[in-house]
mmCIF file of C-alpha atoms in Angstrom:
data_model
loop_
_atom_site.group_PDB
_atom_site.id
_atom_site.type_symbol
_atom_site.label_atom_id
_atom_site.label_comp_id
_atom_site.label_asym_id
_atom_site.label_seq_id
_atom_site.Cartn_x
_atom_site.Cartn_y
_atom_site.Cartn_z
ATOM 1 C CA MET A 1 -63.694 6.005 55.230
ATOM 2 C CA PHE A 2 -62.537 3.175 57.644
ATOM 3 C CA ASP A 3 -58.971 2.581 56.194
ATOM 4 C CA LEU A 4 -57.136 1.029 58.373
ATOM 5 C CA GLN A 5 -53.779 0.487 56.441
ATOM 6 C CA GLY A 6 -50.495 0.329 58.796
ATOM 7 C CA LYS A 7 -52.330 -0.360 61.890
ATOM 8 C CA ARG A 8 -51.715 -3.276 63.918
ATOM 9 C CA ALA A 9 -54.433 -5.354 65.792
ATOM 10 C CA LEU A 10 -54.381 -8.350 67.561
ATOM 11 C CA VAL A 11 -56.875 -9.755 67.994
ATOM 12 C CA THR A 12 -58.042 -13.333 70.770
ATOM 13 C CA GLY A 13 -60.027 -16.033 70.158
ATOM 14 C CA ALA A 14 -58.986 -15.042 66.564
ATOM 15 C CA SER A 15 -60.063 -19.722 65.585
ATOM 16 C CA GLY A 16 -63.428 -18.506 66.586
ATOM 17 C CA GLY A 17 -66.453 -17.853 64.618
ATOM 18 C CA ILE A 18 -66.664 -13.782 65.467
ATOM 19 C CA GLY A 19 -63.277 -13.131 66.189
ATOM 20 C CA GLY A 20 -61.683 -14.535 62.787
ATOM 21 C CA ALA A 21 -64.936 -12.807 60.831
ATOM 22 C CA ILE A 22 -63.554 -9.438 62.947
ATOM 23 C CA ALA A 23 -59.425 -10.493 61.816
ATOM 24 C CA ARG A 24 -60.709 -10.454 58.111
ATOM 25 C CA ALA A 25 -62.174 -7.282 58.769
ATOM 26 C CA LEU A 26 -60.011 -5.764 59.363
ATOM 27 C CA HIS A 27 -57.731 -6.861 57.653
ATOM 28 C CA ALA A 28 -59.350 -6.339 54.715
ATOM 29 C CA GLN A 29 -59.386 -2.697 55.120
ATOM 30 C CA GLY A 30 -55.812 -2.896 55.295
ATOM 31 C CA ALA A 31 -54.320 -3.387 58.839
ATOM 32 C CA ALA A 32 -52.039 -6.611 59.607
ATOM 33 C CA VAL A 33 -53.507 -8.597 62.066
ATOM 34 C CA GLY A 34 -51.784 -11.047 64.698
ATOM 35 C CA LEU A 35 -54.153 -13.957 65.139
ATOM 36 C CA SER A 36 -54.388 -14.921 68.413
ATOM 37 C CA GLY A 37 -56.058 -18.667 69.425
ATOM 38 C CA THR A 38 -55.797 -21.970 71.544
ATOM 39 C CA ARG A 39 -57.038 -23.973 68.390
ATOM 40 C CA VAL A 40 -53.295 -23.632 65.690
ATOM 41 C CA ASP A 41 -54.821 -25.579 62.875
ATOM 42 C CA ALA A 42 -57.589 -22.749 62.605
ATOM 43 C CA LEU A 43 -55.457 -20.067 63.576
ATOM 44 C CA GLU A 44 -52.803 -21.396 60.453
ATOM 45 C CA ALA A 45 -56.077 -21.475 58.057
ATOM 46 C CA LEU A 46 -56.055 -17.890 58.826
ATOM 47 C CA ALA A 47 -53.574 -16.893 57.884
ATOM 48 C CA ALA A 48 -52.757 -18.764 54.946
ATOM 49 C CA GLU A 49 -56.107 -17.671 53.811
ATOM 50 C CA LEU A 50 -55.374 -13.975 54.387
ATOM 51 C CA LYS A 51 -51.692 -14.763 52.758
ATOM 52 C CA GLU A 52 -49.769 -11.159 53.671
ATOM 53 C CA ARG A 53 -50.121 -9.315 56.843
ATOM 54 C CA ALA A 54 -51.194 -12.304 59.249
ATOM 55 C CA TYR A 55 -49.321 -14.100 62.283
ATOM 56 C CA VAL A 56 -49.967 -16.594 63.885
ATOM 57 C CA LEU A 57 -49.535 -16.393 67.823
ATOM 58 C CA PRO A 58 -51.214 -19.200 69.751
ATOM 59 C CA ALA A 59 -52.507 -18.375 73.372
ATOM 60 C CA ASP A 60 -53.782 -20.096 76.556
ATOM 61 C CA LEU A 61 -55.742 -17.609 77.948
ATOM 62 C CA SER A 62 -55.987 -19.381 81.091
ATOM 63 C CA ASP A 63 -52.682 -19.442 81.867
ATOM 64 C CA PRO A 64 -52.107 -16.446 83.867
ATOM 65 C CA ALA A 65 -49.218 -15.281 82.001
ATOM 66 C CA ALA A 66 -50.383 -15.705 79.167
ATOM 67 C CA ALA A 67 -51.481 -12.517 78.005
ATOM 68 C CA ASP A 68 -48.681 -10.562 79.014
ATOM 69 C CA ALA A 69 -46.031 -13.044 77.718
ATOM 70 C CA LEU A 70 -49.071 -13.146 73.871
ATOM 71 C CA VAL A 71 -48.729 -9.343 73.720
ATOM 72 C CA ARG A 72 -45.064 -9.677 74.015
ATOM 73 C CA ALA A 73 -44.761 -11.603 71.270
ATOM 74 C CA ALA A 74 -47.570 -9.881 68.821
ATOM 75 C CA GLU A 75 -45.758 -6.821 69.599
ATOM 76 C CA ALA A 76 -42.655 -8.577 67.698
ATOM 77 C CA ALA A 77 -44.370 -9.886 65.302
ATOM 78 C CA LEU A 78 -46.747 -6.716 64.310
ATOM 79 C CA GLY A 79 -43.531 -4.276 65.714
ATOM 80 C CA GLY A 80 -46.692 -2.841 67.704
ATOM 81 C CA VAL A 81 -50.414 -2.966 69.310
ATOM 82 C CA ASP A 82 -52.473 -0.359 68.325
ATOM 83 C CA ILE A 83 -55.679 -2.222 68.226
ATOM 84 C CA LEU A 84 -56.932 -4.114 70.686
ATOM 85 C CA ILE A 85 -59.662 -7.048 69.953
ATOM 86 C CA ASN A 86 -60.401 -8.426 73.107
ATOM 87 C CA ASN A 87 -62.578 -11.902 71.953
ATOM 88 C CA ALA A 88 -61.713 -14.505 73.297
ATOM 89 C CA GLY A 89 -64.313 -16.109 75.766
ATOM 90 C CA LEU A 90 -65.892 -19.202 76.610
ATOM 91 C CA THR A 91 -68.941 -20.476 78.634
ATOM 92 C CA ARG A 92 -69.639 -23.090 81.934
ATOM 93 C CA ASP A 93 -73.198 -22.743 82.065
ATOM 94 C CA ASN A 94 -75.493 -23.671 84.353
ATOM 95 C CA LEU A 95 -78.360 -23.063 87.024
ATOM 96 C CA ALA A 96 -76.474 -21.385 89.661
ATOM 97 C CA VAL A 97 -77.114 -23.719 92.229
ATOM 98 C CA ARG A 98 -75.331 -25.729 90.232
ATOM 99 C CA MET A 99 -72.872 -24.011 89.363
ATOM 100 C CA LYS A 100 -69.167 -24.751 90.733
ATOM 101 C CA ASP A 101 -66.350 -22.500 91.440
ATOM 102 C CA GLU A 102 -63.866 -23.055 89.024
ATOM 103 C CA ASP A 103 -66.700 -22.735 85.678
ATOM 104 C CA TRP A 104 -67.012 -19.443 87.205
ATOM 105 C CA GLN A 105 -63.364 -18.349 88.394
ATOM 106 C CA LYS A 106 -62.156 -19.905 84.482
ATOM 107 C CA VAL A 107 -65.300 -17.791 82.103
ATOM 108 C CA LEU A 108 -64.208 -14.675 84.930
ATOM 109 C CA ASP A 109 -60.326 -15.523 84.160
ATOM 110 C CA VAL A 110 -60.292 -15.889 79.916
ATOM 111 C CA ASN A 111 -63.236 -13.231 79.926
ATOM 112 C CA LEU A 112 -62.593 -11.100 81.940
ATOM 113 C CA THR A 113 -59.402 -10.861 83.624
ATOM 114 C CA ALA A 114 -57.354 -11.984 80.618
ATOM 115 C CA ALA A 115 -58.975 -9.201 79.317
ATOM 116 C CA PHE A 116 -57.260 -6.916 81.282
ATOM 117 C CA ARG A 117 -54.443 -7.534 82.128
ATOM 118 C CA LEU A 118 -53.822 -7.744 77.400
ATOM 119 C CA SER A 119 -55.228 -4.306 77.611
ATOM 120 C CA ARG A 120 -52.950 -2.707 80.153
ATOM 121 C CA ALA A 121 -49.688 -4.115 78.315
ATOM 122 C CA CYS A 122 -51.350 -3.099 75.470
ATOM 123 C CA LEU A 123 -51.723 0.133 76.711
ATOM 124 C CA ARG A 124 -48.207 1.348 77.516
ATOM 125 C CA GLY A 125 -47.425 1.510 73.948
ATOM 126 C CA MET A 126 -50.460 2.545 72.887
ATOM 127 C CA MET A 127 -49.579 5.587 75.484
ATOM 128 C CA LYS A 128 -46.718 6.306 74.218
ATOM 129 C CA LYS A 129 -47.993 6.661 70.479
ATOM 130 C CA ARG A 130 -50.158 8.603 71.531
ATOM 131 C CA TRP A 131 -53.092 6.082 69.629
ATOM 132 C CA GLY A 132 -55.047 3.183 70.523
ATOM 133 C CA ARG A 133 -57.894 0.920 69.918
ATOM 134 C CA ILE A 134 -59.634 -1.182 72.428
ATOM 135 C CA VAL A 135 -62.235 -3.289 71.514
ATOM 136 C CA SER A 136 -63.767 -5.999 73.682
ATOM 137 C CA ILE A 137 -66.564 -8.312 72.684
ATOM 138 C CA ALA A 138 -69.406 -8.199 75.287
ATOM 139 C CA SER A 139 -72.940 -9.526 74.888
ATOM 140 C CA VAL A 140 -76.111 -8.829 75.682
ATOM 141 C CA VAL A 141 -76.645 -10.598 78.151
ATOM 142 C CA GLY A 142 -74.524 -9.135 80.446
ATOM 143 C CA ALA A 143 -77.113 -6.176 80.078
ATOM 144 C CA THR A 144 -80.221 -8.456 80.136
ATOM 145 C CA GLY A 145 -78.941 -11.041 82.108
ATOM 146 C CA ASN A 146 -79.309 -14.948 80.921
ATOM 147 C CA PRO A 147 -80.585 -17.960 82.961
ATOM 148 C CA GLY A 148 -77.472 -20.524 83.146
ATOM 149 C CA GLN A 149 -74.945 -17.951 82.569
ATOM 150 C CA ALA A 150 -74.776 -15.717 86.552
ATOM 151 C CA ASN A 151 -70.063 -16.320 84.965
ATOM 152 C CA TYR A 152 -71.055 -15.761 81.216
ATOM 153 C CA ALA A 153 -73.182 -12.442 82.189
ATOM 154 C CA ALA A 154 -70.819 -11.225 85.459
ATOM 155 C CA SER A 155 -67.706 -11.629 82.700
ATOM 156 C CA LYS A 156 -69.528 -9.632 80.298
ATOM 157 C CA ALA A 157 -70.728 -6.778 82.782
ATOM 158 C CA GLY A 158 -67.058 -6.861 83.511
ATOM 159 C CA LEU A 159 -65.628 -5.567 80.653
ATOM 160 C CA VAL A 160 -68.276 -2.990 80.087
ATOM 161 C CA GLY A 161 -66.883 -1.358 83.505
ATOM 162 C CA MET A 162 -63.553 -1.921 82.880
ATOM 163 C CA SER A 163 -63.668 -0.748 79.540
ATOM 164 C CA LYS A 164 -65.158 2.732 80.520
ATOM 165 C CA ALA A 165 -63.206 2.673 83.621
ATOM 166 C CA LEU A 166 -59.830 1.890 80.933
ATOM 167 C CA ALA A 167 -61.559 4.414 78.453
ATOM 168 C CA GLN A 168 -62.309 7.572 80.983
ATOM 169 C CA GLU A 169 -58.283 6.784 81.878
ATOM 170 C CA VAL A 170 -56.577 7.603 79.000
ATOM 171 C CA ALA A 171 -59.586 10.113 76.923
ATOM 172 C CA SER A 172 -56.783 12.530 76.232
ATOM 173 C CA ARG A 173 -54.273 9.839 74.691
ATOM 174 C CA ASN A 174 -56.302 9.196 71.565
ATOM 175 C CA ILE A 175 -57.307 6.181 72.668
ATOM 176 C CA THR A 176 -60.298 4.930 72.771
ATOM 177 C CA VAL A 177 -61.837 2.166 75.221
ATOM 178 C CA ASN A 178 -65.779 0.482 73.969
ATOM 179 C CA CYS A 179 -67.503 -2.560 73.419
ATOM 180 C CA ILE A 180 -69.298 -4.863 71.848
ATOM 181 C CA ALA A 181 -72.491 -6.203 72.178
ATOM 182 C CA PRO A 182 -73.480 -9.076 70.348
ATOM 183 C CA GLY A 183 -76.926 -11.421 70.322
ATOM 184 C CA PHE A 184 -77.286 -14.796 69.285
ATOM 185 C CA ILE A 185 -74.930 -14.704 66.336
ATOM 186 C CA VAL A 186 -74.655 -18.037 64.155
ATOM 187 C CA THR A 187 -71.260 -19.729 64.570
ATOM 188 C CA ALA A 188 -70.084 -22.713 65.743
ATOM 189 C CA MET A 189 -71.458 -22.631 69.532
ATOM 190 C CA THR A 190 -75.207 -21.943 68.301
ATOM 191 C CA GLU A 191 -75.201 -23.142 64.227
ATOM 192 C CA HIS A 192 -76.564 -26.797 66.014
ATOM 193 C CA LEU A 193 -78.961 -25.369 67.671
ATOM 194 C CA PRO A 194 -82.506 -27.667 66.272
ATOM 195 C CA GLU A 195 -84.509 -25.798 64.349
ATOM 196 C CA GLU A 196 -87.401 -25.889 66.795
ATOM 197 C CA ARG A 197 -85.446 -23.881 69.809
ATOM 198 C CA ARG A 198 -84.014 -20.956 66.053
ATOM 199 C CA GLN A 199 -87.105 -20.388 65.496
ATOM 200 C CA LYS A 200 -88.350 -19.499 68.620
ATOM 201 C CA LEU A 201 -85.180 -16.846 69.319
ATOM 202 C CA VAL A 202 -86.062 -15.517 65.733
ATOM 203 C CA GLU A 203 -89.442 -14.073 66.823
ATOM 204 C CA ILE A 204 -87.886 -12.884 68.892
ATOM 205 C CA ILE A 205 -85.472 -10.306 67.007
ATOM 206 C CA PRO A 206 -86.935 -7.779 64.768
ATOM 207 C CA ALA A 207 -84.876 -8.381 62.440
ATOM 208 C CA GLY A 208 -86.024 -11.747 61.838
ATOM 209 C CA ARG A 209 -82.616 -12.927 61.480
ATOM 210 C CA LEU A 210 -79.801 -14.789 64.000
ATOM 211 C CA GLY A 211 -76.324 -12.332 63.618
ATOM 212 C CA VAL A 212 -73.685 -13.363 61.557
ATOM 213 C CA ALA A 213 -70.655 -13.031 62.393
ATOM 214 C CA ALA A 214 -70.049 -10.929 59.905
ATOM 215 C CA ASP A 215 -72.541 -8.282 61.388
ATOM 216 C CA VAL A 216 -70.169 -7.593 64.623
ATOM 217 C CA ALA A 217 -67.519 -7.444 62.165
ATOM 218 C CA ALA A 218 -68.939 -4.164 60.937
ATOM 219 C CA ALA A 219 -68.846 -2.365 64.531
ATOM 220 C CA ALA A 220 -64.976 -3.954 64.751
ATOM 221 C CA VAL A 221 -63.862 -1.558 61.711
ATOM 222 C CA TYR A 222 -66.571 1.355 62.876
ATOM 223 C CA LEU A 223 -65.072 1.382 65.715
ATOM 224 C CA ALA A 224 -60.972 0.565 65.038
ATOM 225 C CA SER A 225 -61.286 2.933 62.295
ATOM 226 C CA GLU A 226 -59.878 6.952 63.070
ATOM 227 C CA GLU A 227 -63.770 8.072 62.755
ATOM 228 C CA ALA A 228 -64.601 6.462 65.944
ATOM 229 C CA ALA A 229 -62.112 8.808 67.729
ATOM 230 C CA TYR A 230 -64.637 10.811 69.645
ATOM 231 C CA VAL A 231 -66.722 7.485 70.637
ATOM 232 C CA THR A 232 -65.004 5.908 73.532
ATOM 233 C CA GLY A 233 -66.436 3.793 77.160
ATOM 234 C CA GLN A 234 -69.455 2.815 74.951
ATOM 235 C CA THR A 235 -71.423 -0.584 74.978
ATOM 236 C CA LEU A 236 -72.757 -1.096 70.353
ATOM 237 C CA HIS A 237 -75.601 -3.252 70.613
ATOM 238 C CA VAL A 238 -75.307 -4.782 67.509
ATOM 239 C CA ASN A 239 -78.438 -7.826 67.950
ATOM 240 C CA GLY A 240 -81.249 -7.086 65.128
ATOM 241 C CA GLY A 241 -83.187 -5.193 67.583
ATOM 242 C CA MET A 242 -83.893 -7.653 70.245
ATOM 243 C CA ALA A 243 -82.671 -5.785 73.467
ATOM 244 C CA MET A 244 -82.238 -1.926 73.174
ATOM 245 C CA ILE A 245 -80.324 -0.559 75.717
ATOM 246 C CA MET B 1 -24.118 11.798 89.425
ATOM 247 C CA SER B 2 -24.642 14.870 86.792
ATOM 248 C CA ASP B 3 -25.935 12.113 84.164
ATOM 249 C CA VAL B 4 -28.440 10.664 86.313
ATOM 250 C CA ALA B 5 -29.818 14.087 86.484
ATOM 251 C CA GLU B 6 -29.278 15.184 82.604
ATOM 252 C CA ARG B 7 -31.403 11.520 81.593
ATOM 253 C CA VAL B 8 -33.982 12.580 83.861
ATOM 254 C CA LYS B 9 -33.996 16.289 82.314
ATOM 255 C CA LYS B 10 -34.218 15.072 78.167
ATOM 256 C CA ILE B 11 -37.148 11.937 79.542
ATOM 257 C CA VAL B 12 -39.087 15.361 80.313
ATOM 258 C CA VAL B 13 -38.654 17.444 77.824
ATOM 259 C CA GLU B 14 -39.110 14.997 75.281
ATOM 260 C CA HIS B 15 -42.032 13.253 76.802
ATOM 261 C CA LEU B 16 -43.432 17.042 78.006
ATOM 262 C CA GLY B 17 -42.795 18.417 74.898
ATOM 263 C CA VAL B 18 -42.210 21.424 77.326
ATOM 264 C CA GLU B 19 -38.212 23.827 76.716
ATOM 265 C CA ALA B 20 -35.408 22.510 78.586
ATOM 266 C CA SER B 21 -34.644 25.987 80.493
ATOM 267 C CA LYS B 22 -38.325 24.976 82.404
ATOM 268 C CA VAL B 23 -36.692 21.400 83.320
ATOM 269 C CA VAL B 24 -34.824 22.721 86.082
ATOM 270 C CA GLU B 25 -34.174 21.185 89.798
ATOM 271 C CA GLY B 26 -36.336 22.358 91.336
ATOM 272 C CA ALA B 27 -39.420 22.376 88.484
ATOM 273 C CA HIS B 28 -43.083 20.384 90.001
ATOM 274 C CA PHE B 29 -44.048 18.321 87.334
ATOM 275 C CA ILE B 30 -47.807 19.033 87.678
ATOM 276 C CA GLU B 31 -47.728 22.930 89.251
ATOM 277 C CA ASP B 32 -45.162 24.068 87.299
ATOM 278 C CA LEU B 33 -44.461 22.076 84.036
ATOM 279 C CA GLY B 34 -47.542 21.266 82.979
ATOM 280 C CA ALA B 35 -48.624 18.106 83.191
ATOM 281 C CA ASP B 36 -51.240 15.743 83.942
ATOM 282 C CA SER B 37 -51.942 12.732 86.635
ATOM 283 C CA LEU B 38 -51.074 9.896 84.068
ATOM 284 C CA ASP B 39 -48.381 12.101 82.674
ATOM 285 C CA THR B 40 -46.611 11.852 85.600
ATOM 286 C CA VAL B 41 -47.192 7.402 85.906
ATOM 287 C CA GLU B 42 -45.684 7.917 82.218
ATOM 288 C CA LEU B 43 -42.749 9.582 83.550
ATOM 289 C CA VAL B 44 -42.509 7.091 86.108
ATOM 290 C CA MET B 45 -42.400 4.077 83.360
ATOM 291 C CA ALA B 46 -40.091 5.829 81.281
ATOM 292 C CA PHE B 47 -37.208 6.485 83.908
ATOM 293 C CA GLU B 48 -37.677 2.508 84.869
ATOM 294 C CA GLU B 49 -37.084 1.780 81.410
ATOM 295 C CA GLU B 50 -34.264 4.270 80.435
ATOM 296 C CA PHE B 51 -32.458 3.203 84.479
ATOM 297 C CA GLY B 52 -33.185 -0.523 84.295
ATOM 298 C CA ILE B 53 -35.371 -0.139 88.100
ATOM 299 C CA GLU B 54 -37.732 -0.836 89.748
ATOM 300 C CA ILE B 55 -40.165 2.340 90.617
ATOM 301 C CA PRO B 56 -43.215 1.295 92.905
ATOM 302 C CA ASP B 57 -46.439 2.562 93.603
ATOM 303 C CA ASP B 58 -45.422 4.208 97.114
ATOM 304 C CA ALA B 59 -42.315 5.422 95.801
ATOM 305 C CA ALA B 60 -44.017 6.930 92.958
ATOM 306 C CA GLU B 61 -46.669 9.044 94.824
ATOM 307 C CA LYS B 62 -43.268 11.443 96.398
ATOM 308 C CA ILE B 63 -41.329 11.781 93.075
ATOM 309 C CA GLN B 64 -42.976 15.317 91.903
ATOM 310 C CA THR B 65 -40.452 17.270 90.937
ATOM 311 C CA ILE B 66 -37.235 16.400 88.788
ATOM 312 C CA LYS B 67 -35.339 16.748 92.260
ATOM 313 C CA ASP B 68 -36.919 13.940 93.756
ATOM 314 C CA ALA B 69 -36.881 11.427 90.306
ATOM 315 C CA ILE B 70 -33.207 12.322 90.558
ATOM 316 C CA GLY B 71 -32.798 11.562 93.766
ATOM 317 C CA PHE B 72 -34.555 8.257 93.529
ATOM 318 C CA ILE B 73 -33.030 7.009 90.430
ATOM 319 C CA GLN B 74 -29.598 7.442 92.511
ATOM 320 C CA SER B 75 -30.919 6.276 96.175
ATOM 321 C CA GLN B 76 -31.974 2.925 93.355
ATOM 322 C CA SER B 77 -28.605 2.805 91.422
ATOM 323 C CA LYS B 78 -26.133 3.532 94.680
ATOM 324 C CA LYS B 79 -27.337 0.256 96.344
#
C-alpha cells in the first residue's frame, strides 16, 4: 500500500518542519522529491540526508514570477511533477484593527496565490499524463478562525475552496485535489511556547498531546497515493480531535 | 495549408482517441467527437504548443470544429 515508486513530488516549504517531514515520508515510499523553500542550507541538509532522488529547488514564493519558474525547474530536474504539495506558508499575526495591508497581502500572496499558481502550472502536465495529486496544507484555523489570524485563516480557508473547485475541474483526469488541515503541530514555530501555554493547549486536545510533523506527513502520503484515488475535494483534519468538522 | 490540417487532425486523433476517419473538417469536438469541456481546453493548449501560437480565450471559445481550428491557426501563421 501507498507505494510511490516512480512518482515525482514537488514539496514547497520543505525547509520547514512539516514540509521536511512530508518530503521525507514521500521519499521513504519511493518518490523522487523536489525540495523547495527559501532556506537553502536547510534544503541542502535534507537532500544530503535523503541521498538519492532529492533535488534542491530554492524559491521565494512571495515573488509573483517564482511559482511558474519553480514548476519549470522541478519538471526539468524530476522529469515532471505527479504530486504537488502546497505547504509553503507564513504568518503575520495581528488583531485586525492593527493589521497592516501589507501583512494581509503577504500572507494571501504566499499561502494562497502562490498555491494557485503552482497548481495551475502543474495541472498541465498532470492532465496530459492523466494522473496527478495536489495536496495543500491548510489549517484548523481555516475552519474555526483564530483571533489575530484574519489573514492566515482567510488564506487557509481559501485553499479549501480553491481545492474543491479544482477537484471538480480535473476529477475526470484521475487528478485529485485535497487539503490537510493540521491542528497544533510541534514545529520551530511552536516548540518555544511557554510550558503553561503548552499545557493549556494540550487540555483542549482529546488526544492529550500536540501533533508532530510525522502525523501530517502520514496524511500526505495517503492522499498522494494511488489508494486515495477516490478521495477528492476533501479536507483531512489532523488535529488529535481538537476540532471535529 | 494541408500541412496545418494534417497536424490538427493528428492532435485530435491522439488526444480524443477517436478514429481518424471521424476527424473530418466539419466534425464538432463535443457533438461529434465526444469531447468534454476540459478536452476542448486541452486541445487548444495542444494547438498552442504545436504551432507556437497563443490562442486567446475569446478565440478559443469559437473553436468548436476541426475547420474552426484550422482556420484560426492559418489566420495566425499568415500574420
